[in-house]
Coordinates of C-alpha atoms and ligand atoms in Angstrom, one line a residue:
M840 CA -56.9 -61.0 -73.5
T841 CA -58.4 -64.4 -74.0
S842 CA -55.8 -67.4 -72.9
N843 CA -55.7 -70.5 -74.3
A844 CA -53.2 -72.8 -72.1
P845 CA -51.4 -72.4 -68.8
Q846 CA -48.7 -69.9 -68.8
V847 CA -45.2 -70.5 -68.4
A848 CA -44.1 -69.9 -64.9
G849 CA -41.8 -66.8 -64.6
Q850 CA -42.0 -66.2 -68.4
G851 CA -44.5 -64.9 -70.7
V852 CA -47.2 -64.8 -67.8
G853 CA -50.3 -63.7 -69.2
I854 CA -49.6 -64.4 -72.7
P855 CA -51.5 -67.4 -74.1
Y856 CA -49.9 -70.2 -76.2
P857 CA -50.0 -70.1 -80.1
L858 CA -52.6 -72.5 -81.6
L859 CA -51.8 -72.0 -85.2
L860 CA -48.4 -71.6 -87.3
V861 CA -48.8 -70.4 -90.6
A862 CA -45.8 -71.8 -92.9
E863 CA -45.3 -69.6 -96.1
L864 CA -42.9 -72.1 -97.8
S865 CA -42.6 -70.0 -101.1
Y866 CA -43.6 -66.6 -102.1
V867 CA -43.6 -68.0 -105.7
C868 CA -46.7 -68.7 -107.3
P869 CA -48.2 -70.0 -110.5
L870 CA -51.3 -68.0 -110.5
H871 CA -51.2 -64.1 -110.2
C872 CA -54.2 -63.2 -108.5
P873 CA -54.8 -59.4 -108.3
Y874 CA -56.2 -59.8 -104.5
C875 CA -53.6 -61.5 -103.2
S876 CA -52.7 -60.3 -99.7
N877 CA -48.8 -61.2 -99.7
P878 CA -46.5 -57.9 -99.9
T879 CA -46.1 -56.1 -103.3
G880 CA -42.2 -56.1 -101.8
I881 CA -41.9 -59.7 -103.0
L882 CA -41.1 -58.4 -106.2
G883 CA -38.0 -60.0 -107.5
T884 CA -37.9 -62.8 -104.1
K885 CA -35.2 -65.2 -105.4
R886 CA -36.2 -69.1 -104.1
S887 CA -32.6 -69.5 -102.6
T888 CA -33.3 -67.3 -99.7
E889 CA -36.3 -69.8 -98.8
L890 CA -35.9 -71.7 -95.3
K891 CA -34.1 -75.2 -96.1
T892 CA -35.9 -78.3 -95.2
D893 CA -33.9 -78.4 -91.8
D894 CA -34.7 -75.4 -90.7
W895 CA -38.6 -75.9 -91.4
T896 CA -38.5 -79.3 -89.8
R897 CA -36.6 -78.0 -86.6
V898 CA -39.1 -75.0 -86.4
F899 CA -42.2 -77.4 -86.6
G900 CA -40.6 -79.4 -83.7
E901 CA -40.4 -76.0 -81.5
A902 CA -44.1 -75.1 -82.5
G903 CA -45.1 -78.7 -81.5
K904 CA -43.6 -77.9 -78.2
L905 CA -45.2 -74.4 -77.6
G906 CA -48.7 -76.3 -78.1
V907 CA -49.3 -75.4 -81.6
L908 CA -52.2 -77.5 -83.2
Q909 CA -52.8 -76.3 -86.5
L910 CA -50.1 -76.0 -89.4
A911 CA -50.8 -74.1 -92.6
L912 CA -48.4 -75.2 -95.5
T913 CA -49.0 -72.4 -97.6
G914 CA -47.3 -69.3 -99.8
G915 CA -47.2 -68.3 -102.8
E916 CA -47.5 -71.9 -103.7
P917 CA -46.5 -74.8 -101.3
L918 CA -46.4 -77.0 -104.1
L919 CA -43.1 -75.8 -105.5
R920 CA -41.4 -76.9 -102.4
K921 CA -39.9 -80.4 -103.6
D922 CA -39.8 -81.3 -99.9
L923 CA -43.4 -80.9 -99.4
E924 CA -43.8 -84.4 -98.4
E925 CA -41.0 -84.3 -96.0
L926 CA -42.3 -81.1 -94.2
C927 CA -45.8 -82.9 -94.0
T928 CA -44.1 -85.6 -92.1
A929 CA -42.3 -82.9 -89.9
G930 CA -45.6 -81.2 -89.0
R931 CA -47.2 -84.8 -88.2
D932 CA -44.4 -85.8 -86.0
A933 CA -44.7 -82.6 -84.1
G934 CA -48.2 -83.6 -83.4
M935 CA -50.0 -80.6 -85.6
Y936 CA -52.8 -81.0 -87.9
S937 CA -51.6 -79.9 -91.1
T938 CA -53.5 -77.9 -93.9
L939 CA -52.3 -77.3 -97.4
V940 CA -53.4 -74.1 -98.8
T941 CA -52.9 -74.4 -102.4
S942 CA -53.7 -73.3 -105.9
A943 CA -53.9 -76.9 -106.7
L944 CA -50.8 -75.9 -109.3
P945 CA -48.8 -77.2 -110.5
N946 CA -49.1 -81.2 -109.5
L947 CA -51.4 -81.3 -106.6
T948 CA -53.4 -84.7 -108.2
E949 CA -50.3 -86.4 -108.9
R950 CA -48.9 -85.7 -105.2
L951 CA -52.2 -86.2 -103.4
P952 CA -51.5 -89.7 -102.5
G953 CA -47.8 -89.2 -101.2
L954 CA -48.8 -86.1 -99.3
Q955 CA -51.5 -87.9 -97.5
A956 CA -49.0 -90.6 -96.7
A957 CA -46.5 -88.4 -95.3
G958 CA -49.2 -87.0 -92.9
L959 CA -51.1 -84.2 -94.6
D960 CA -54.4 -83.8 -92.9
H961 CA -56.6 -81.3 -95.2
V962 CA -56.5 -79.7 -98.2
Q963 CA -57.9 -76.3 -99.0
I964 CA -57.9 -75.3 -102.8
S965 CA -58.5 -71.9 -104.1
I966 CA -61.1 -71.3 -106.9
Q967 CA -61.5 -67.9 -108.6
H968 CA -65.0 -68.3 -110.1
S969 CA -67.3 -71.0 -111.2
N970 CA -66.8 -70.2 -114.8
R971 CA -63.7 -71.6 -116.3
E972 CA -62.6 -68.8 -118.5
E973 CA -63.5 -66.1 -115.6
S974 CA -61.6 -68.2 -113.3
D975 CA -58.3 -68.5 -115.4
R976 CA -58.6 -64.7 -116.2
I977 CA -58.9 -63.8 -112.5
G978 CA -55.8 -65.9 -111.5
G979 CA -54.0 -65.0 -114.3
A980 CA -53.2 -68.5 -115.5
V981 CA -54.9 -71.4 -117.0
S982 CA -56.0 -73.3 -113.8
Y983 CA -59.7 -74.3 -113.4
D984 CA -59.7 -77.6 -114.7
K985 CA -56.7 -78.6 -112.7
K986 CA -58.4 -77.4 -109.4
L987 CA -61.5 -79.5 -109.7
E988 CA -59.6 -82.3 -111.0
A989 CA -57.2 -82.1 -107.7
A990 CA -60.3 -81.2 -105.7
R991 CA -62.4 -84.2 -106.5
R992 CA -59.1 -86.5 -106.0
V993 CA -59.1 -85.2 -102.4
V994 CA -62.1 -86.3 -101.7
E995 CA -61.8 -89.9 -103.7
L996 CA -58.7 -90.2 -101.0
G997 CA -61.2 -89.6 -98.2
M998 CA -59.3 -86.4 -97.0
P999 CA -61.4 -83.2 -96.1
L1000 CA -61.6 -80.6 -98.7
T1001 CA -62.4 -76.9 -98.0
I1002 CA -62.9 -74.7 -101.1
N1003 CA -61.9 -71.0 -100.6
V1004 CA -62.8 -68.1 -102.7
V1005 CA -61.7 -64.3 -102.5
L1006 CA -64.6 -62.1 -103.5
H1007 CA -64.5 -59.1 -105.3
R1008 CA -66.3 -57.0 -108.2
D1009 CA -65.7 -59.6 -110.9
N1010 CA -67.2 -62.7 -108.7
L1011 CA -69.5 -61.8 -106.4
D1012 CA -72.5 -62.1 -108.5
D1013 CA -71.4 -65.7 -108.9
V1014 CA -71.5 -66.9 -105.4
G1015 CA -74.6 -68.9 -105.7
E1016 CA -73.2 -71.0 -108.5
L1017 CA -69.8 -70.9 -106.4
I1018 CA -71.4 -72.6 -103.7
D1019 CA -73.2 -75.4 -105.8
L1020 CA -69.6 -75.8 -107.3
A1021 CA -68.2 -76.5 -103.8
A1022 CA -71.1 -78.7 -103.0
S1023 CA -70.5 -80.8 -106.0
L1024 CA -67.2 -81.1 -105.4
G1025 CA -68.0 -82.6 -102.1
A1026 CA -66.2 -80.0 -100.1
R1027 CA -66.9 -80.0 -96.4
R1028 CA -66.2 -76.2 -96.0
L1029 CA -66.6 -73.2 -97.9
E1030 CA -64.7 -69.9 -97.4
L1031 CA -66.1 -66.9 -99.0
A1032 CA -63.8 -64.1 -97.9
N1033 CA -64.5 -60.8 -99.3
T1034 CA -61.2 -59.1 -100.4
Q1035 CA -59.7 -57.4 -97.6
Y1036 CA -57.2 -54.6 -98.8
H1037 CA -53.7 -55.7 -98.0
G1038 CA -50.8 -56.1 -100.3
W1039 CA -51.5 -56.6 -104.0
A1040 CA -55.1 -56.1 -103.3
T1041 CA -54.4 -52.4 -102.1
V1042 CA -53.0 -51.9 -105.6
N1043 CA -56.1 -53.4 -107.1
R1044 CA -58.8 -51.6 -105.2
A1045 CA -60.4 -49.7 -107.5
A1046 CA -60.7 -52.9 -109.6
L1047 CA -61.8 -55.4 -106.9
L1048 CA -64.5 -52.9 -104.7
P1049 CA -67.6 -54.6 -105.1
T1050 CA -70.6 -52.5 -105.0
L1051 CA -73.1 -52.4 -101.7
E1052 CA -75.7 -54.0 -103.9
Q1053 CA -73.6 -57.0 -104.8
V1054 CA -72.6 -57.6 -101.2
T1055 CA -75.8 -57.2 -100.0
R1056 CA -77.3 -59.6 -102.5
G1057 CA -74.5 -61.8 -101.9
E1058 CA -75.1 -62.1 -98.3
Q1059 CA -78.9 -62.9 -99.2
V1060 CA -77.7 -65.7 -101.7
V1061 CA -74.9 -67.2 -98.7
N1062 CA -78.2 -67.4 -96.2
E1063 CA -80.5 -69.0 -98.9
K1064 CA -77.6 -71.7 -99.7
R1065 CA -77.2 -72.4 -96.1
A1066 CA -80.6 -73.4 -95.7
Q1067 CA -80.5 -75.5 -98.7
Y1068 CA -77.3 -77.5 -97.7
G1069 CA -77.4 -77.3 -94.0
S1070 CA -74.5 -79.1 -92.2
S1071 CA -73.5 -80.9 -95.3
L1072 CA -71.5 -77.8 -96.4
D1073 CA -70.2 -75.2 -93.8
I1074 CA -70.2 -71.7 -95.5
L1075 CA -68.2 -69.0 -94.1
W1076 CA -68.8 -65.6 -95.1
V1077 CA -66.5 -62.6 -94.3
L1078 CA -67.6 -59.0 -95.2
P1079 CA -65.3 -56.6 -96.3
D1080 CA -64.1 -54.2 -93.7
I1081 CA -64.5 -51.4 -96.0
F1082 CA -68.3 -51.8 -95.7
E1083 CA -68.4 -51.9 -92.2
D1084 CA -68.3 -49.4 -89.6
L1085 CA -66.8 -51.6 -86.4
P1086 CA -63.4 -53.3 -87.1
K1087 CA -62.8 -57.0 -86.7
P1088 CA -60.3 -58.1 -84.5
C1089 CA -57.4 -58.7 -86.9
M1090 CA -55.8 -62.1 -86.5
G1091 CA -58.0 -62.4 -83.4
G1092 CA -55.9 -59.7 -81.8
W1093 CA -52.2 -59.0 -82.0
A1094 CA -50.1 -62.0 -81.4
S1095 CA -53.2 -63.8 -79.5
D1096 CA -52.9 -67.2 -81.4
A1097 CA -50.9 -67.4 -84.7
I1098 CA -47.4 -66.9 -85.6
I1099 CA -46.6 -66.6 -89.4
L1100 CA -43.3 -67.5 -90.9
D1101 CA -42.6 -66.1 -93.9
P1102 CA -40.2 -67.8 -96.7
T1103 CA -36.9 -66.7 -95.4
G1104 CA -37.7 -67.6 -91.8
R1105 CA -39.0 -64.1 -90.5
A1106 CA -41.5 -64.6 -87.5
L1107 CA -44.6 -62.3 -88.0
P1108 CA -47.7 -61.3 -85.9
C1109 CA -49.8 -61.0 -89.2
Q1110 CA -49.4 -61.0 -92.9
S1111 CA -48.7 -57.5 -93.4
A1112 CA -46.3 -56.8 -90.6
A1113 CA -43.0 -56.8 -92.7
T1114 CA -44.7 -53.7 -93.8
I1115 CA -44.3 -52.0 -90.7
P1116 CA -41.3 -49.6 -90.4
D1117 CA -39.5 -50.0 -86.9
L1118 CA -40.5 -53.3 -86.2
E1119 CA -37.9 -55.9 -85.8
H1120 CA -38.6 -59.3 -87.7
L1121 CA -36.7 -61.8 -85.8
S1122 CA -35.7 -64.8 -87.8
V1123 CA -36.1 -68.5 -86.6
T1124 CA -32.5 -69.1 -87.9
E1125 CA -31.3 -67.1 -85.2
H1126 CA -33.9 -67.2 -82.3
S1127 CA -36.4 -69.9 -81.0
L1128 CA -39.7 -69.5 -81.6
F1129 CA -40.6 -69.9 -78.1
D1130 CA -38.2 -66.6 -77.5
I1131 CA -40.0 -64.9 -80.6
W1132 CA -43.4 -65.6 -79.1
F1133 CA -43.0 -64.7 -75.5
D1134 CA -40.2 -61.9 -75.4
S1135 CA -39.9 -60.3 -78.7
E1136 CA -41.0 -56.5 -78.5
T1137 CA -42.6 -57.3 -82.1
F1138 CA -45.0 -59.9 -80.9
N1139 CA -45.5 -57.9 -77.7
R1140 CA -46.0 -54.5 -79.2
F1141 CA -49.9 -54.6 -79.7
R1142 CA -50.7 -57.1 -76.8
G1143 CA -53.3 -55.8 -74.1
T1144 CA -54.3 -52.3 -74.1
D1145 CA -51.9 -50.1 -72.7
W1146 CA -50.5 -48.9 -76.3
M1147 CA -53.8 -47.9 -77.4
Q1148 CA -55.0 -44.3 -78.2
D1149 CA -58.6 -42.6 -77.5
P1150 CA -61.1 -43.4 -78.7
C1151 CA -60.2 -47.1 -77.9
Q1152 CA -58.6 -46.4 -74.9
T1153 CA -61.7 -45.2 -73.4
C1154 CA -64.1 -47.0 -75.9
P1155 CA -67.4 -46.2 -75.1
L1156 CA -68.5 -49.6 -76.3
Q1157 CA -65.9 -51.6 -74.6
R1158 CA -64.8 -53.4 -77.4
Q1159 CA -61.2 -53.1 -76.3
H1160 CA -61.1 -57.1 -75.7
I1161 CA -63.5 -57.5 -78.6
D1162 CA -61.7 -55.8 -81.6
F1163 CA -58.4 -54.7 -80.3
G1164 CA -58.8 -51.6 -81.9
G1165 CA -59.0 -53.2 -85.4
C1166 CA -56.2 -53.9 -87.7
R1167 CA -52.7 -52.1 -87.0
C1168 CA -51.3 -52.5 -90.4
Q1169 CA -54.6 -50.8 -91.9
A1170 CA -54.5 -48.1 -89.3
L1171 CA -50.7 -47.2 -90.5
A1172 CA -51.7 -47.4 -94.3
L1173 CA -54.7 -45.2 -93.7
T1174 CA -53.8 -42.7 -91.1
G1175 CA -49.7 -42.9 -90.9
D1176 CA -50.0 -44.0 -87.4
I1177 CA -49.7 -47.4 -86.3
T1178 CA -51.3 -47.0 -82.9
A1179 CA -54.2 -45.2 -84.5
T1180 CA -58.0 -46.5 -84.2
D1181 CA -58.5 -48.4 -87.2
P1182 CA -60.4 -46.0 -89.4
V1183 CA -63.0 -48.8 -90.1
C1184 CA -64.6 -47.8 -86.9
H1185 CA -67.2 -45.0 -86.8
L1186 CA -65.7 -43.4 -83.5
S1187 CA -62.4 -43.0 -85.5
P1188 CA -61.5 -39.5 -86.5
H1189 CA -60.4 -40.8 -89.7
H1190 CA -63.8 -42.9 -90.5
G1191 CA -64.8 -40.0 -92.8
A1192 CA -61.8 -40.1 -94.7
L1193 CA -62.4 -43.9 -95.3
V1194 CA -66.2 -43.2 -96.0
A1195 CA -65.2 -40.5 -98.6
K1196 CA -62.5 -42.7 -100.3
R1197 CA -65.2 -45.7 -100.4
E1198 CA -67.6 -43.3 -102.2
E1199 CA -65.0 -42.1 -104.5
L1200 CA -64.0 -45.8 -105.5
L1201 CA -67.6 -46.7 -106.1
A1202 CA -68.3 -43.9 -108.2
V1203 CA -66.1 -45.6 -110.8
R1204 CA -68.1 -46.8 -113.6
D1205 CA -67.5 -50.6 -114.6
E1206 CA -66.2 -49.5 -117.8
D1207 CA -63.5 -47.2 -116.6
R1208 CA -62.3 -49.5 -113.7
P1209 CA -58.4 -50.1 -114.2
A1210 CA -57.2 -53.3 -115.6
Y1211 CA -55.6 -55.8 -112.7
V1212 CA -52.3 -55.6 -111.8
Y1213 CA -51.3 -59.0 -111.5
R1214 CA -49.5 -60.2 -108.4
T1215 CA -46.1 -61.4 -109.4
T1216 CA -42.5 -62.3 -107.9
S1217 CA -40.8 -61.5 -111.3
P1218 CA -39.6 -57.9 -111.9
A1219 CA -40.1 -58.7 -115.8
R1220 CA -43.7 -59.2 -115.6
G1221 CA -44.3 -56.6 -112.7
Ligands
SF4_726 FE1 -63.0 -50.9 -81.6 FE2 -61.4 -48.9 -80.8 FE3 -63.6 -48.5 -82.1 FE4 -63.7 -49.1 -79.6 S1 -63.0 -47.2 -80.6 S2 -65.2 -49.9 -81.3 S3 -62.0 -50.5 -79.0 S4 -61.9 -49.6 -82.7
FES727 FE1 -51.4 -56.7 -89.7 FE2 -54.2 -56.6 -89.4 S1 -53.0 -57.2 -91.3 S2 -52.8 -56.0 -88.0

């Protein structure tokens, strides 16, 4: 296990301090992206259950004292919070560098000067496609023009801009144009993350899964564009797990450097942890972040390697401290066993089933792909 800070004497010995707090301020969102990693259980979410301003402010203060350096203000859509400016100030006062992760809707352009003055450091805007109609279709809402307008305003105000694009069958062939668009907007960083199949993305897997040819070509284009733009644009490219045979270290390892707070204040070690049965989800309304991070069973559950089964326990590649056995939520979803080796690993006894599933999905012809099930919190729309 890596260590990023001195340990607390007598408490949490061996556990690194967290670096990142992901504050999911609201699950409600004006967009309805079918690849959303939010849990499908958000259907029917009520905004009245969201944490109040005072709670977030207190928790940001606790995070700052824990040594957290980065604050991601996200959702759903964080702009739906009327108190976002206050929360930016609370993040700044706690000594954290804050990033707003947003669709730019409903009103980022108008709010940007106020958010910047309140302490916001960095803006990350999602784009679904370089073509307006396609972007709006994938996001399930008219949004493209507002996104570009907001992105330009971010740069005009001298703030660092990141563009993020979740890639899938309907936009992987557009990667070159997406990179040119991000560069023309003045983004410093572009995150091209192939869809990871969590939450709503799982429901839409047959519609979203790209072909291997698309992924291979996309990677070639990324490499060519990296050479073209050099250091002026930092391009991150994340391969989809389903085409790999060794897993990624999900979240950098369970509870190794990040805390996710859902809109109601439940503290989670990863974005899908709320779906894991038998895992207690402690709320910051009842427990301090310090106690949750160091002492809770949930955050300690998959730290270290004692919990691992074979082949991870005796990994012939000695990757236990590199990938930590892969993603716990994926292992649970695909094998029914939360402690199993992630089936992405070619050493997993379940890897063959994953490959068979991939082949089955790849055999679906374009014209037979199912329609998107758009992400929503509204039972009427779902
Ligand atoms: Fe990683 Fe486990 Fe596979 Fe080894 S056996 S490479 S630790 S997932
Ligand atoms: Fe939960 Fe990977 S999403 S461990």
